[in-house]
Amino acid sequence: EVQLVESGGGLIQPGGSLRLSCAASEFTVSDNYMAWVRQAPGKGLQWVSVIYSGGDTYYADSVKGRFTISRDNSKNTVYLQMNSLRAGDTAIYYCARRYTITWAFDPWGQGTLVTVSS
Amino acid sequence: QSALTQPASVSASPGQSITISCTGTSSDIGGYDYVSWYQQHPGKAPKLVIYDVNNRPAGISNRFSGSKSGNTASLTISGLQAEDEADFYCSSYSNINILVFGGGTRVTVL
């Protein structure tokens, strides 16, 4: 079964750094577009970043320059390095795989909660 | 403020049909046939129910259908069932922001 499992969330002080991981099963991350999408408590979905199969990366304006998406092909895992964290970054962070050759994403992982607070 | 505009809530009785609208611009919905819809039950991850405007992934009920006209996309759920009660989000490819989402619509089955 195709599966994504996120980890690495937690409580972090403003200005701090955190690295999220997204481990994939039953498919190869480097053959796919992989995205991170976040959801602040009680709010809607917000796209954060995407890494193409060719390695190109793109970011939402709100995280550009602070977050970095990457992947480790040997571990079949995608990462999101988050620096200079702000209270507004508090959210559940989901990773998701592109669905076929389109701009939809499925499946999604269960999410990992990041709380930025002093 | 979300890039795509959805109504905050829609409600109907079991068996009825509902339609959720999603309005964007020519830079996203109006410019590409890459509109998707996601269903999210409380405490769960989103699930894809429609992609590329009007296509259903395998395993998704044919009670879900999508359409698009100009800068507005729509999701219709026919024969509403109790299990359909959830939040629904539209999304679109954007030539400005890559991927944009709507603010979400809470569907309530009365």
Coordinates of C-alpha atoms in Angstrom, one line a residue:
Chain A
E1 CA 0.0 0.0 0.0
V2 CA 1.3 3.4 -0.9
Q3 CA 1.9 5.3 2.3
L4 CA 3.5 8.5 3.6
V5 CA 4.5 9.0 7.2
E6 CA 5.6 12.4 8.5
S7 CA 7.6 13.0 11.6
G8 CA 9.7 15.7 13.2
G9 CA 7.1 18.1 14.5
G10 CA 7.0 19.5 17.9
L11 CA 7.1 22.6 20.1
I12 CA 9.8 25.2 19.0
Q13 CA 10.5 28.7 20.1
P14 CA 10.2 31.6 17.6
G15 CA 13.4 31.9 15.6
G16 CA 14.2 28.3 16.0
S17 CA 14.7 25.5 13.4
L18 CA 13.0 22.2 12.8
R19 CA 13.3 19.5 10.1
L20 CA 10.3 17.5 9.1
S21 CA 10.6 14.1 7.4
C22 CA 8.2 12.3 5.1
A23 CA 9.0 8.6 4.6
A24 CA 7.4 6.9 1.6
S25 CA 6.4 3.3 1.1
E26 CA 5.6 1.4 -2.0
F27 CA 6.8 4.0 -4.5
T28 CA 9.9 6.0 -5.3
V29 CA 9.9 9.7 -4.2
S30 CA 12.5 10.7 -6.8
D31 CA 10.1 9.5 -9.6
N32 CA 7.3 11.8 -8.3
Y33 CA 6.5 15.4 -7.5
M34 CA 6.2 15.7 -3.7
A35 CA 4.6 18.6 -1.9
W36 CA 4.3 19.9 1.6
V37 CA 0.9 21.5 2.6
R38 CA 0.1 23.0 6.0
Q39 CA -3.0 23.7 7.9
A40 CA -3.1 26.1 10.8
P41 CA -5.4 25.1 13.7
G42 CA -9.0 25.5 12.6
K43 CA -8.0 27.0 9.3
G44 CA -7.7 25.9 5.6
L45 CA -5.0 24.3 3.6
Q46 CA -2.0 26.2 2.4
W47 CA 0.6 25.0 -0.1
V48 CA 4.1 25.3 1.2
S49 CA 6.6 23.8 -1.2
V50 CA 7.0 21.2 -4.0
I51 CA 10.0 19.3 -5.3
Y52 CA 9.8 18.0 -8.9
S53 CA 11.1 14.6 -9.9
G54 CA 13.9 16.4 -11.8
G55 CA 14.8 18.2 -8.5
D56 CA 13.5 21.7 -9.1
T57 CA 12.0 23.2 -6.0
Y58 CA 9.4 25.9 -5.5
Y59 CA 8.1 27.7 -2.4
A60 CA 5.1 29.8 -1.2
D61 CA 6.1 33.4 -0.7
S62 CA 5.4 33.1 3.0
V63 CA 8.2 30.6 3.5
K64 CA 10.6 31.5 0.7
G65 CA 14.1 32.0 2.0
R66 CA 13.3 30.2 5.3
F67 CA 12.2 26.7 4.3
T68 CA 14.0 24.2 2.1
I69 CA 12.6 21.1 0.6
S70 CA 14.9 18.2 -0.2
R71 CA 14.9 14.5 -0.6
D72 CA 17.2 11.5 0.2
N73 CA 16.7 8.9 -2.5
S74 CA 18.6 6.3 -0.5
K75 CA 16.0 6.7 2.3
N76 CA 13.1 7.3 0.0
T77 CA 12.3 10.3 2.2
V78 CA 11.4 13.9 1.6
Y79 CA 12.4 16.7 4.1
L80 CA 11.3 20.2 4.9
Q81 CA 14.0 22.2 6.7
M82 CA 12.3 25.1 8.5
N83 CA 14.4 28.0 9.8
S84 CA 13.5 31.3 11.4
L85 CA 10.2 29.9 12.5
R86 CA 7.4 32.3 13.4
A87 CA 4.2 31.9 15.3
G88 CA 2.4 32.1 12.0
D89 CA 4.1 28.8 11.0
T90 CA 2.2 26.9 13.6
A91 CA 0.2 24.2 11.7
I92 CA -0.1 20.6 10.9
Y93 CA 2.3 19.8 8.1
Y94 CA 1.2 17.2 5.5
C95 CA 3.3 15.7 2.8
A96 CA 1.6 14.4 -0.4
R97 CA 2.4 12.8 -3.6
R98 CA 1.4 14.0 -7.0
Y99 CA -1.5 12.0 -8.4
T100 CA -0.6 10.8 -11.9
I101 CA 0.5 13.5 -14.3
T102 CA -1.5 16.4 -13.0
W103 CA -1.6 19.1 -10.3
A104 CA -3.6 17.1 -7.8
F105 CA -2.0 15.3 -4.8
D106 CA -2.9 12.0 -3.3
P107 CA -2.2 10.2 -1.0
W108 CA -1.4 12.5 1.9
G109 CA 0.4 11.5 5.1
Q110 CA -1.3 11.8 8.5
G111 CA 0.5 15.1 9.2
T112 CA 2.8 16.3 11.9
L113 CA 2.1 19.2 14.2
V114 CA 4.5 22.1 14.5
T115 CA 3.9 24.6 17.3
V116 CA 5.9 27.8 17.3
S117 CA 5.6 29.4 20.7
S118 CA 7.7 30.8 23.6
Chain B
Q1 CA -7.1 35.5 2.8
S2 CA -7.2 32.4 0.5
A3 CA -6.4 32.7 -3.2
L4 CA -9.5 30.9 -4.2
T5 CA -13.0 31.8 -2.9
Q6 CA -15.4 29.2 -1.6
P7 CA -18.6 29.6 0.5
A8 CA -18.0 28.9 4.1
S9 CA -20.8 26.4 4.5
V10 CA -23.4 24.5 2.6
S11 CA -26.1 22.3 4.0
A12 CA -28.8 20.0 2.7
S13 CA -30.9 17.0 3.7
P14 CA -29.9 13.4 2.8
G15 CA -30.7 12.5 -0.7
Q16 CA -30.5 16.1 -2.0
S17 CA -27.8 17.6 -4.2
I18 CA -25.4 20.4 -3.3
T19 CA -23.0 22.4 -5.4
I20 CA -19.9 24.2 -4.0
S21 CA -18.4 27.0 -6.0
C22 CA -14.7 27.9 -6.2
T23 CA -13.8 31.3 -7.8
G24 CA -10.3 32.2 -8.9
T25 CA -8.7 34.2 -11.6
S26 CA -7.3 33.8 -15.1
S27 CA -3.9 33.0 -13.5
D28 CA -5.3 29.8 -11.9
I29 CA -8.7 28.3 -12.5
G30 CA -9.4 30.2 -15.7
G31 CA -6.0 29.5 -17.2
Y32 CA -5.7 25.7 -16.6
D33 CA -7.7 22.6 -16.3
Y34 CA -5.9 21.6 -13.1
V35 CA -8.7 22.1 -10.6
S36 CA -8.9 19.5 -7.8
W37 CA -11.2 19.0 -4.9
Y38 CA -10.4 17.4 -1.5
Q39 CA -12.6 16.1 1.2
Q40 CA -11.4 16.3 4.8
H41 CA -13.1 14.7 7.7
P42 CA -12.3 16.1 11.2
G43 CA -8.9 15.1 12.4
K44 CA -8.0 13.3 9.1
A45 CA -5.8 14.1 6.2
P46 CA -7.4 15.5 3.0
K47 CA -8.5 13.0 0.4
L48 CA -8.7 13.7 -3.3
V49 CA -12.2 13.3 -4.8
I50 CA -11.9 15.2 -8.1
Y51 CA -8.9 16.1 -10.3
D52 CA -8.4 17.9 -13.6
V53 CA -11.8 19.6 -13.2
N54 CA -14.0 16.6 -13.6
N55 CA -12.2 13.3 -13.1
R56 CA -12.7 10.9 -10.2
P57 CA -9.8 8.9 -8.7
A58 CA -10.4 5.2 -8.4
G59 CA -12.7 4.3 -5.6
I60 CA -14.5 7.7 -5.4
S61 CA -18.2 7.6 -5.7
N62 CA -19.8 8.8 -8.9
R63 CA -22.0 11.0 -6.7
F64 CA -19.1 13.4 -6.8
S65 CA -18.7 15.5 -10.0
G66 CA -16.8 18.6 -11.1
S67 CA -17.1 21.3 -13.7
K68 CA -15.6 24.6 -14.6
S69 CA -16.8 27.8 -16.4
G70 CA -14.4 30.6 -16.8
N71 CA -12.7 31.5 -13.5
T72 CA -15.1 29.4 -11.4
A73 CA -15.1 25.7 -10.7
S74 CA -17.8 23.7 -9.0
L75 CA -18.1 20.5 -7.1
T76 CA -21.5 18.8 -7.0
I77 CA -22.5 16.0 -4.6
S78 CA -25.6 14.2 -5.5
G79 CA -27.7 11.9 -3.3
L80 CA -26.1 13.4 -0.2
Q81 CA -25.3 10.9 2.5
A82 CA -24.3 11.3 6.2
E83 CA -20.8 10.2 5.4
D84 CA -20.4 13.2 3.1
E85 CA -20.4 15.6 6.0
A86 CA -16.9 17.1 5.9
D87 CA -14.8 20.1 4.8
F88 CA -14.2 20.4 1.1
Y89 CA -11.3 22.3 -0.4
C90 CA -10.7 23.3 -4.0
S91 CA -7.2 23.8 -5.5
S92 CA -5.7 24.9 -8.8
Y93 CA -2.4 25.2 -10.4
S94 CA -1.4 28.8 -10.6
N95 CA 1.2 30.5 -12.8
I96 CA 2.0 32.8 -9.9
N97 CA 2.0 30.5 -6.8
I98 CA 2.3 27.0 -8.3
L99 CA -0.6 25.7 -6.2
V100 CA -3.4 27.6 -4.5
F101 CA -6.3 26.4 -2.3
G102 CA -9.7 27.7 -1.4
G103 CA -10.6 28.6 2.1
G104 CA -12.8 25.5 2.5
T105 CA -16.5 24.7 2.6
R106 CA -18.1 22.9 5.5
V107 CA -20.8 20.5 4.2
T108 CA -23.5 19.7 6.7
V109 CA -26.0 16.9 6.2
L110 CA -29.2 18.0 8.0

